[in-house]
RNA sequence: GCAGGGUUAGUGAAGCGGGCAAACACGUCAGACUGUAAAUCUGAUGGCUUAUGCCUUCGUAGGUUCGAAUCCUACACCCUGCA
């Protein structure tokens, strides 16, 4: 894996990540394909959308169908019939989302600390915690069948090498905005140890690029420490993970603490982010790649992106709820400025009807639209950086970077 | 015609003398979702501009009772037997 910076605009930059399965022009949004598929889409859709890569998940593919089987098929890309670049996440996030996150009903980004009532509402207290973290790794029971398993840095990297993605991630511990500084620091120190061990376990260096993951929650001191440590390791790329605080401002602060002290020549991945606004603000701060379930998940739930011309604003997160009654007879496309398959062929009324009827096509059309929307946005962002006009483009969207 | 059973909010369906504006399900409406246990989850759903409040509802009309969706009478309609 190689990375070249091709232009700069303040702290933002464009570049190219060269992988054995093709180049990724950055900044890029990588759609999430957890179980070796981007939900509702097939590979021809991904090609037509010009998806730069797909990010799959180590935990899920380890449990099913198993890394040995995928290895026999020639790796993740071959297995899923996708000839473009692939990423795999290390499984660290599942330790969080199926452990602490599930127990407390929180995500890695939280606008509020859940109060007692919310905690009770969202948590699953009857369910035993699926994960137990120790200094060396994590014991867990499969959410599928309750079977007992263990992940360590070595195991995660071994699985990821069998999966064979072009870009892989070190095994890390993700914390929540609810964790205090003391615990966040302990988790960060574990992540550092595991990162070091991940680098040692990483042998397939020709074909796979490893990214270390910076942790430290929303604590400046910890984030700086973590950046220094992770960047001291010999990895071709770095990633920012973990709790990104309680607000967008917290997240931007974290980027401001970390990115300026990270080596410029290494690509930076922002794990699990991207809402529309974030793609601007994080690109402006020097993030090169994103992955996020948001566009695909909210699509399946009836939220579709609209540009400022079609009524999108930072306040409504640039999306509308296409299931709403007010679109029942709307003969326009989701977004009149969009030239995706969905917008070229279908009306809001039709898509609303499909959602109301529970038709699978609704989710597929919405997913196509949302992914096209973010890919096209990333195109615009790259073009703007090349012309050193990213902040102006952002302003056109009502976003101050 | 005789005997029995039924008629409850948009739909289905609980309730069978007081805590019933009426369970539950579906539907409908609204919202949430950021390294995907997510085609999931949350809330609202008789009216009153938001109330430990008032008003109107349980086929229709009367009645009994301090009090009725719940008991009685008549009527209407539906179902099941027997004619």
mmCIF file of N, CA and C in Angstrom, chain A residues 223-343:
data_model
loop_
_atom_site.group_PDB
_atom_site.id
_atom_site.type_symbol
_atom_site.label_atom_id
_atom_site.label_comp_id
_atom_site.label_asym_id
_atom_site.label_seq_id
_atom_site.Cartn_x
_atom_site.Cartn_y
_atom_site.Cartn_z
ATOM 1 N N UNK A 223 -5.361 12.070 23.862
ATOM 2 C CA UNK A 223 -5.329 12.021 22.398
ATOM 3 C C UNK A 223 -3.927 12.360 21.874
ATOM 4 N N UNK A 224 -3.289 13.340 22.479
ATOM 5 C CA UNK A 224 -1.938 13.720 22.026
ATOM 6 C C UNK A 224 -0.950 12.585 22.283
ATOM 7 N N UNK A 225 -1.052 12.029 23.489
ATOM 8 C CA UNK A 225 -0.188 10.912 23.849
ATOM 9 C C UNK A 225 -0.371 9.761 22.870
ATOM 10 N N UNK A 226 -1.655 9.469 22.594
ATOM 11 C CA UNK A 226 -1.969 8.328 21.739
ATOM 12 C C UNK A 226 -1.476 8.572 20.319
ATOM 13 N N UNK A 227 -1.616 9.806 19.861
ATOM 14 C CA UNK A 227 -1.147 10.129 18.512
ATOM 15 C C UNK A 227 0.354 9.889 18.415
ATOM 16 N N UNK A 228 1.077 10.371 19.429
ATOM 17 C CA UNK A 228 2.531 10.189 19.415
ATOM 18 C C UNK A 228 2.888 8.706 19.410
ATOM 19 N N UNK A 229 2.211 7.967 20.262
ATOM 20 C CA UNK A 229 2.547 6.547 20.344
ATOM 21 C C UNK A 229 2.226 5.819 19.043
ATOM 22 N N UNK A 230 1.008 5.973 18.575
ATOM 23 C CA UNK A 230 0.575 5.230 17.382
ATOM 24 C C UNK A 230 1.427 5.622 16.170
ATOM 25 N N UNK A 231 1.787 6.895 16.099
ATOM 26 C CA UNK A 231 2.585 7.330 14.943
ATOM 27 C C UNK A 231 4.045 6.867 15.053
ATOM 28 N N UNK A 232 4.449 6.490 16.265
ATOM 29 C CA UNK A 232 5.816 5.994 16.427
ATOM 30 C C UNK A 232 5.945 4.569 15.906
ATOM 31 N N UNK A 233 4.819 3.911 15.706
ATOM 32 C CA UNK A 233 4.849 2.542 15.185
ATOM 33 C C UNK A 233 5.026 2.578 13.675
ATOM 34 N N UNK A 234 5.593 1.479 13.182
ATOM 35 C CA UNK A 234 5.877 1.414 11.756
ATOM 36 C C UNK A 234 4.660 0.882 10.994
ATOM 37 N N UNK A 235 3.693 1.751 10.768
ATOM 38 C CA UNK A 235 2.521 1.360 9.984
ATOM 39 C C UNK A 235 2.356 2.346 8.835
ATOM 40 N N UNK A 236 1.853 1.872 7.706
ATOM 41 C CA UNK A 236 1.693 2.775 6.560
ATOM 42 C C UNK A 236 0.580 3.799 6.730
ATOM 43 N N UNK A 237 -0.344 3.541 7.660
ATOM 44 C CA UNK A 237 -1.436 4.490 7.854
ATOM 45 C C UNK A 237 -1.839 4.561 9.302
ATOM 46 N N UNK A 238 -2.615 5.561 9.654
ATOM 47 C CA UNK A 238 -3.133 5.684 11.011
ATOM 48 C C UNK A 238 -4.629 5.954 10.962
ATOM 49 N N UNK A 239 -5.275 5.642 12.057
ATOM 50 C CA UNK A 239 -6.718 5.859 12.129
ATOM 51 C C UNK A 239 -7.056 6.515 13.455
ATOM 52 N N UNK A 240 -8.169 7.218 13.455
ATOM 53 C CA UNK A 240 -8.672 7.805 14.693
ATOM 54 C C UNK A 240 -9.949 7.083 15.046
ATOM 55 N N UNK A 241 -9.960 6.534 16.237
ATOM 56 C CA UNK A 241 -11.125 5.754 16.637
ATOM 57 C C UNK A 241 -11.610 6.145 18.009
ATOM 58 N N UNK A 242 -12.526 5.351 18.505
ATOM 59 C CA UNK A 242 -12.988 5.513 19.873
ATOM 60 C C UNK A 242 -14.009 6.600 20.055
ATOM 61 N N UNK A 243 -14.189 6.964 21.305
ATOM 62 C CA UNK A 243 -15.167 7.986 21.630
ATOM 63 C C UNK A 243 -14.771 9.315 21.028
ATOM 64 N N UNK A 244 -15.719 9.901 20.322
ATOM 65 C CA UNK A 244 -15.451 11.208 19.726
ATOM 66 C C UNK A 244 -16.242 12.285 20.445
ATOM 67 N N UNK A 245 -16.555 12.013 21.694
ATOM 68 C CA UNK A 245 -17.128 13.044 22.528
ATOM 69 C C UNK A 245 -18.638 13.133 22.467
ATOM 70 N N UNK A 246 -19.113 14.292 22.949
ATOM 71 C CA UNK A 246 -20.546 14.434 23.116
ATOM 72 C C UNK A 246 -21.167 15.384 22.110
ATOM 73 N N UNK A 247 -20.348 15.948 21.242
ATOM 74 C CA UNK A 247 -20.882 16.897 20.272
ATOM 75 C C UNK A 247 -19.942 16.926 19.075
ATOM 76 N N UNK A 248 -20.411 17.558 18.029
ATOM 77 C CA UNK A 248 -19.556 17.707 16.848
ATOM 78 C C UNK A 248 -18.312 18.509 17.213
ATOM 79 N N UNK A 249 -18.501 19.490 18.077
ATOM 80 C CA UNK A 249 -17.354 20.303 18.471
ATOM 81 C C UNK A 249 -16.278 19.440 19.123
ATOM 82 N N UNK A 250 -16.711 18.533 19.995
ATOM 83 C CA UNK A 250 -15.755 17.609 20.616
ATOM 84 C C UNK A 250 -14.987 16.847 19.550
ATOM 85 N N UNK A 251 -15.702 16.390 18.557
ATOM 86 C CA UNK A 251 -15.056 15.611 17.507
ATOM 87 C C UNK A 251 -14.037 16.462 16.752
ATOM 88 N N UNK A 252 -14.414 17.691 16.460
ATOM 89 C CA UNK A 252 -13.477 18.554 15.736
ATOM 90 C C UNK A 252 -12.259 18.873 16.605
ATOM 91 N N UNK A 253 -12.505 19.047 17.882
ATOM 92 C CA UNK A 253 -11.387 19.266 18.797
ATOM 93 C C UNK A 253 -10.417 18.096 18.738
ATOM 94 N N UNK A 254 -10.972 16.905 18.778
ATOM 95 C CA UNK A 254 -10.122 15.714 18.755
ATOM 96 C C UNK A 254 -9.278 15.695 17.483
ATOM 97 N N UNK A 255 -9.904 16.035 16.364
ATOM 98 C CA UNK A 255 -9.148 16.079 15.107
ATOM 99 C C UNK A 255 -8.071 17.158 15.164
ATOM 100 N N UNK A 256 -8.398 18.255 15.834
ATOM 101 C CA UNK A 256 -7.430 19.352 15.930
ATOM 102 C C UNK A 256 -6.257 19.015 16.859
ATOM 103 N N UNK A 257 -6.497 18.158 17.833
ATOM 104 C CA UNK A 257 -5.395 17.762 18.720
ATOM 105 C C UNK A 257 -4.478 16.750 18.041
ATOM 106 N N UNK A 258 -5.081 15.877 17.237
ATOM 107 C CA UNK A 258 -4.325 14.740 16.718
ATOM 108 C C UNK A 258 -3.668 14.986 15.369
ATOM 109 N N UNK A 259 -4.442 15.448 14.399
ATOM 110 C CA UNK A 259 -3.930 15.478 13.030
ATOM 111 C C UNK A 259 -2.708 16.378 12.830
ATOM 112 N N UNK A 260 -2.653 17.547 13.452
ATOM 113 C CA UNK A 260 -1.484 18.409 13.219
ATOM 114 C C UNK A 260 -0.168 17.785 13.696
ATOM 115 N N UNK A 261 -0.252 16.847 14.648
ATOM 116 C CA UNK A 261 1.008 16.241 15.104
ATOM 117 C C UNK A 261 1.240 14.858 14.490
ATOM 118 N N UNK A 262 0.370 14.476 13.570
ATOM 119 C CA UNK A 262 0.564 13.192 12.880
ATOM 120 C C UNK A 262 1.413 13.434 11.638
ATOM 121 N N UNK A 263 2.242 12.454 11.275
ATOM 122 C CA UNK A 263 3.079 12.634 10.090
ATOM 123 C C UNK A 263 2.222 12.832 8.839
ATOM 124 N N UNK A 264 2.594 13.818 8.077
ATOM 125 C CA UNK A 264 1.773 14.225 6.945
ATOM 126 C C UNK A 264 1.672 13.145 5.878
ATOM 127 N N UNK A 265 2.752 12.390 5.716
ATOM 128 C CA UNK A 265 2.826 11.473 4.573
ATOM 129 C C UNK A 265 2.011 10.197 4.749
ATOM 130 N N UNK A 266 1.498 9.984 5.969
ATOM 131 C CA UNK A 266 0.700 8.771 6.150
ATOM 132 C C UNK A 266 -0.792 9.090 6.024
ATOM 133 N N UNK A 267 -1.536 8.221 5.355
ATOM 134 C CA UNK A 267 -2.975 8.442 5.234
ATOM 135 C C UNK A 267 -3.661 8.293 6.587
ATOM 136 N N UNK A 268 -4.666 9.132 6.794
ATOM 137 C CA UNK A 268 -5.415 9.104 8.059
ATOM 138 C C UNK A 268 -6.857 8.694 7.797
ATOM 139 N N UNK A 269 -7.270 7.712 8.547
ATOM 140 C CA UNK A 269 -8.639 7.219 8.422
ATOM 141 C C UNK A 269 -9.417 7.617 9.666
ATOM 142 N N UNK A 270 -10.646 8.090 9.458
ATOM 143 C CA UNK A 270 -11.507 8.421 10.597
ATOM 144 C C UNK A 270 -12.569 7.338 10.714
ATOM 145 N N UNK A 271 -12.438 6.545 11.751
ATOM 146 C CA UNK A 271 -13.285 5.360 11.886
ATOM 147 C C UNK A 271 -14.725 5.702 12.271
ATOM 148 N N UNK A 272 -15.640 5.192 11.467
ATOM 149 C CA UNK A 272 -17.042 5.247 11.849
ATOM 150 C C UNK A 272 -17.707 6.596 11.688
ATOM 151 N N UNK A 273 -17.085 7.485 10.973
ATOM 152 C CA UNK A 273 -17.664 8.813 10.762
ATOM 153 C C UNK A 273 -17.840 8.996 9.279
ATOM 154 N N UNK A 274 -18.927 9.472 9.031
ATOM 155 C CA UNK A 274 -19.492 10.288 8.316
ATOM 156 C C UNK A 274 -20.867 10.695 8.018
ATOM 157 N N UNK A 275 -21.317 11.626 8.819
ATOM 158 C CA UNK A 275 -22.496 12.355 8.358
ATOM 159 C C UNK A 275 -22.005 13.441 7.406
ATOM 160 N N UNK A 276 -22.943 14.018 6.662
ATOM 161 C CA UNK A 276 -22.558 14.958 5.594
ATOM 162 C C UNK A 276 -21.640 16.061 6.122
ATOM 163 N N UNK A 277 -22.058 16.675 7.195
ATOM 164 C CA UNK A 277 -21.284 17.777 7.761
ATOM 165 C C UNK A 277 -19.865 17.326 8.124
ATOM 166 N N UNK A 278 -19.769 16.121 8.684
ATOM 167 C CA UNK A 278 -18.472 15.601 9.110
ATOM 168 C C UNK A 278 -17.522 15.408 7.945
ATOM 169 N N UNK A 279 -18.064 15.058 6.791
ATOM 170 C CA UNK A 279 -17.197 14.811 5.638
ATOM 171 C C UNK A 279 -16.472 16.098 5.252
ATOM 172 N N UNK A 280 -17.169 17.219 5.388
ATOM 173 C CA UNK A 280 -16.529 18.510 5.119
ATOM 174 C C UNK A 280 -15.510 18.857 6.201
ATOM 175 N N UNK A 281 -15.978 18.822 7.425
ATOM 176 C CA UNK A 281 -15.154 19.336 8.515
ATOM 177 C C UNK A 281 -13.928 18.460 8.765
ATOM 178 N N UNK A 282 -14.087 17.163 8.607
ATOM 179 C CA UNK A 282 -12.945 16.282 8.840
ATOM 180 C C UNK A 282 -11.984 16.320 7.652
ATOM 181 N N UNK A 283 -12.516 16.415 6.444
ATOM 182 C CA UNK A 283 -11.639 16.563 5.282
ATOM 183 C C UNK A 283 -10.817 17.839 5.414
ATOM 184 N N UNK A 284 -11.470 18.868 5.882
ATOM 185 C CA UNK A 284 -10.779 20.155 6.027
ATOM 186 C C UNK A 284 -9.644 20.060 7.037
ATOM 187 N N UNK A 285 -9.750 19.131 7.958
ATOM 188 C CA UNK A 285 -8.716 18.974 8.985
ATOM 189 C C UNK A 285 -7.653 17.954 8.595
ATOM 190 N N UNK A 286 -7.814 17.356 7.405
ATOM 191 C CA UNK A 286 -6.764 16.469 6.921
ATOM 192 C C UNK A 286 -7.050 14.980 7.014
ATOM 193 N N UNK A 287 -8.304 14.629 7.151
ATOM 194 C CA UNK A 287 -8.668 13.210 7.089
ATOM 195 C C UNK A 287 -8.695 12.769 5.621
ATOM 196 N N UNK A 288 -8.215 11.549 5.374
ATOM 197 C CA UNK A 288 -8.135 11.063 3.995
ATOM 198 C C UNK A 288 -9.204 10.026 3.651
ATOM 199 N N UNK A 289 -9.555 9.205 4.620
ATOM 200 C CA UNK A 289 -10.617 8.243 4.346
ATOM 201 C C UNK A 289 -11.575 8.152 5.533
ATOM 202 N N UNK A 290 -12.806 7.844 5.171
ATOM 203 C CA UNK A 290 -13.892 7.680 6.145
ATOM 204 C C UNK A 290 -14.558 6.338 5.909
ATOM 205 N N UNK A 291 -15.136 5.793 6.972
ATOM 206 C CA UNK A 291 -16.116 4.742 6.754
ATOM 207 C C UNK A 291 -17.241 5.023 7.712
ATOM 208 N N UNK A 292 -18.446 4.661 7.337
ATOM 209 C CA UNK A 292 -19.582 4.957 8.199
ATOM 210 C C UNK A 292 -20.802 4.187 7.723
ATOM 211 N N UNK A 293 -21.578 3.708 8.671
ATOM 212 C CA UNK A 293 -22.793 2.994 8.294
ATOM 213 C C UNK A 293 -23.942 3.961 8.042
ATOM 214 N N UNK A 294 -23.743 5.205 8.450
ATOM 215 C CA UNK A 294 -24.862 6.132 8.431
ATOM 216 C C UNK A 294 -25.602 6.207 7.083
ATOM 217 N N UNK A 295 -24.906 6.452 5.974
ATOM 218 C CA UNK A 295 -25.659 6.596 4.723
ATOM 219 C C UNK A 295 -26.493 5.367 4.374
ATOM 220 N N UNK A 296 -25.926 4.197 4.599
ATOM 221 C CA UNK A 296 -26.645 2.983 4.219
ATOM 222 C C UNK A 296 -27.710 2.624 5.249
ATOM 223 N N UNK A 297 -27.401 2.815 6.514
ATOM 224 C CA UNK A 297 -28.399 2.456 7.524
ATOM 225 C C UNK A 297 -29.588 3.399 7.489
ATOM 226 N N UNK A 298 -29.327 4.696 7.453
ATOM 227 C CA UNK A 298 -30.480 5.607 7.465
ATOM 228 C C UNK A 298 -31.295 5.450 6.184
ATOM 229 N N UNK A 299 -30.625 5.067 5.098
ATOM 230 C CA UNK A 299 -31.367 4.816 3.853
ATOM 231 C C UNK A 299 -32.387 3.711 4.071
ATOM 232 N N UNK A 300 -31.948 2.627 4.701
ATOM 233 C CA UNK A 300 -32.865 1.514 4.920
ATOM 234 C C UNK A 300 -34.020 1.907 5.823
ATOM 235 N N UNK A 301 -33.806 2.956 6.619
ATOM 236 C CA UNK A 301 -34.863 3.397 7.518
ATOM 237 C C UNK A 301 -35.625 4.603 6.983
ATOM 238 N N UNK A 302 -35.409 4.912 5.719
ATOM 239 C CA UNK A 302 -36.240 5.925 5.071
ATOM 240 C C UNK A 302 -35.707 7.344 5.093
ATOM 241 N N UNK A 303 -34.462 7.529 5.550
ATOM 242 C CA UNK A 303 -33.890 8.878 5.512
ATOM 243 C C UNK A 303 -32.995 9.006 4.289
ATOM 244 N N UNK A 304 -33.294 9.957 3.468
ATOM 245 C CA UNK A 304 -32.505 10.129 2.253
ATOM 246 C C UNK A 304 -31.907 11.530 2.212
ATOM 247 N N UNK A 305 -30.703 11.592 1.671
ATOM 248 C CA UNK A 305 -29.981 12.860 1.656
ATOM 249 C C UNK A 305 -30.560 13.838 0.639
ATOM 250 N N UNK A 306 -30.547 15.089 1.023
ATOM 251 C CA UNK A 306 -30.888 16.153 0.076
ATOM 252 C C UNK A 306 -29.855 17.268 0.189
ATOM 253 N N UNK A 307 -29.556 17.860 -0.945
ATOM 254 C CA UNK A 307 -28.590 18.945 -0.995
ATOM 255 C C UNK A 307 -29.241 20.232 -0.495
ATOM 256 N N UNK A 308 -28.445 21.271 -0.263
ATOM 257 C CA UNK A 308 -29.032 22.532 0.178
ATOM 258 C C UNK A 308 -30.086 23.050 -0.797
ATOM 259 N N UNK A 309 -29.867 22.812 -2.096
ATOM 260 C CA UNK A 309 -30.838 23.272 -3.090
ATOM 261 C C UNK A 309 -32.192 22.582 -2.912
ATOM 262 N N UNK A 310 -32.166 21.384 -2.371
ATOM 263 C CA UNK A 310 -33.408 20.626 -2.209
ATOM 264 C C UNK A 310 -33.906 20.679 -0.772
ATOM 265 N N UNK A 311 -33.322 21.561 0.021
ATOM 266 C CA UNK A 311 -33.841 21.749 1.375
ATOM 267 C C UNK A 311 -32.973 21.187 2.476
ATOM 268 N N UNK A 312 -31.817 20.630 2.118
ATOM 269 C CA UNK A 312 -30.926 20.105 3.149
ATOM 270 C C UNK A 312 -30.209 21.228 3.892
ATOM 271 N N UNK A 313 -30.047 21.038 5.194
ATOM 272 C CA UNK A 313 -29.310 22.002 6.009
ATOM 273 C C UNK A 313 -28.519 21.221 7.055
ATOM 274 N N UNK A 314 -27.510 21.852 7.661
ATOM 275 C CA UNK A 314 -26.803 21.159 8.740
ATOM 276 C C UNK A 314 -27.766 20.743 9.850
ATOM 277 N N UNK A 315 -28.794 21.550 10.059
ATOM 278 C CA UNK A 315 -29.720 21.243 11.153
ATOM 279 C C UNK A 315 -30.488 19.960 10.895
ATOM 280 N N UNK A 316 -30.927 19.738 9.680
ATOM 281 C CA UNK A 316 -31.652 18.484 9.427
ATOM 282 C C UNK A 316 -30.732 17.395 8.902
ATOM 283 N N UNK A 317 -29.416 17.606 9.102
ATOM 284 C CA UNK A 317 -28.419 16.613 8.706
ATOM 285 C C UNK A 317 -28.513 16.276 7.224
ATOM 286 N N UNK A 318 -29.050 17.208 6.456
ATOM 287 C CA UNK A 318 -29.153 17.025 5.010
ATOM 288 C C UNK A 318 -29.959 15.799 4.625
ATOM 289 N N UNK A 319 -30.892 15.427 5.485
ATOM 290 C CA UNK A 319 -31.757 14.346 5.007
ATOM 291 C C UNK A 319 -33.212 14.609 5.319
ATOM 292 N N UNK A 320 -34.056 13.982 4.521
ATOM 293 C CA UNK A 320 -35.495 14.053 4.739
ATOM 294 C C UNK A 320 -36.000 12.637 5.005
ATOM 295 N N UNK A 321 -37.101 12.574 5.711
ATOM 296 C CA UNK A 321 -37.745 11.289 5.972
ATOM 297 C C UNK A 321 -38.751 11.042 4.852
ATOM 298 N N UNK A 322 -38.324 10.238 3.897
ATOM 299 C CA UNK A 322 -39.135 10.026 2.693
ATOM 300 C C UNK A 322 -40.425 9.279 2.999
ATOM 301 N N UNK A 323 -40.526 8.706 4.191
ATOM 302 C CA UNK A 323 -41.757 8.009 4.563
ATOM 303 C C UNK A 323 -42.864 8.983 4.954
ATOM 304 N N UNK A 324 -42.500 10.255 5.117
ATOM 305 C CA UNK A 324 -43.478 11.212 5.629
ATOM 306 C C UNK A 324 -44.656 11.375 4.677
ATOM 307 N N UNK A 325 -45.800 11.547 5.282
ATOM 308 C CA UNK A 325 -47.071 11.726 4.570
ATOM 309 C C UNK A 325 -46.992 12.845 3.537
ATOM 310 N N UNK A 326 -46.188 13.895 3.846
ATOM 311 C CA UNK A 326 -46.162 15.032 2.927
ATOM 312 C C UNK A 326 -45.548 14.702 1.570
ATOM 313 N N UNK A 327 -44.907 13.551 1.446
ATOM 314 C CA UNK A 327 -44.340 13.179 0.146
ATOM 315 C C UNK A 327 -45.224 12.206 -0.626
ATOM 316 N N UNK A 328 -46.393 11.936 -0.093
ATOM 317 C CA UNK A 328 -47.259 10.896 -0.678
ATOM 318 C C UNK A 328 -47.570 11.162 -2.149
ATOM 319 N N UNK A 329 -47.695 12.429 -2.520
ATOM 320 C CA UNK A 329 -48.047 12.732 -3.909
ATOM 321 C C UNK A 329 -46.969 13.595 -4.566
ATOM 322 N N UNK A 330 -45.777 13.542 -4.008
ATOM 323 C CA UNK A 330 -44.681 14.383 -4.512
ATOM 324 C C UNK A 330 -44.102 13.766 -5.782
ATOM 325 N N UNK A 331 -44.236 14.475 -6.879
ATOM 326 C CA UNK A 331 -43.843 13.899 -8.173
ATOM 327 C C UNK A 331 -42.392 14.198 -8.539
ATOM 328 N N UNK A 332 -41.675 14.865 -7.651
ATOM 329 C CA UNK A 332 -40.276 15.158 -7.934
ATOM 330 C C UNK A 332 -39.368 14.030 -7.472
ATOM 331 N N UNK A 333 -38.085 14.108 -7.888
ATOM 332 C CA UNK A 333 -37.117 13.129 -7.395
ATOM 333 C C UNK A 333 -36.743 13.459 -5.949
ATOM 334 N N UNK A 334 -36.014 12.566 -5.294
ATOM 335 C CA UNK A 334 -35.582 12.825 -3.923
ATOM 336 C C UNK A 334 -34.849 14.162 -3.887
ATOM 337 N N UNK A 335 -33.905 14.325 -4.812
ATOM 338 C CA UNK A 335 -33.127 15.564 -4.883
ATOM 339 C C UNK A 335 -33.003 15.957 -6.347
ATOM 340 N N UNK A 336 -33.542 17.122 -6.670
ATOM 341 C CA UNK A 336 -33.572 17.514 -8.080
ATOM 342 C C UNK A 336 -32.175 17.715 -8.669
ATOM 343 N N UNK A 337 -31.173 17.864 -7.798
ATOM 344 C CA UNK A 337 -29.808 18.049 -8.305
ATOM 345 C C UNK A 337 -29.037 16.743 -8.412
ATOM 346 N N UNK A 338 -29.690 15.651 -8.081
ATOM 347 C CA UNK A 338 -28.983 14.376 -8.026
ATOM 348 C C UNK A 338 -29.184 13.622 -9.335
ATOM 349 N N UNK A 339 -28.113 13.008 -9.816
ATOM 350 C CA UNK A 339 -28.269 12.228 -11.055
ATOM 351 C C UNK A 339 -28.037 10.737 -10.806
ATOM 352 N N UNK A 340 -28.401 10.295 -9.631
ATOM 353 C CA UNK A 340 -28.275 8.863 -9.342
ATOM 354 C C UNK A 340 -29.404 8.097 -10.027
ATOM 355 N N UNK A 341 -29.273 6.803 -10.063
ATOM 356 C CA UNK A 341 -30.278 5.937 -10.685
ATOM 357 C C UNK A 341 -31.663 6.200 -10.113
ATOM 358 N N UNK A 342 -31.721 6.278 -8.799
ATOM 359 C CA UNK A 342 -33.008 6.463 -8.129
ATOM 360 C C UNK A 342 -33.654 7.781 -8.535
ATOM 361 N N UNK A 343 -32.873 8.844 -8.490
ATOM 362 C CA UNK A 343 -33.439 10.156 -8.800
ATOM 363 C C UNK A 343 -33.780 10.305 -10.282
#
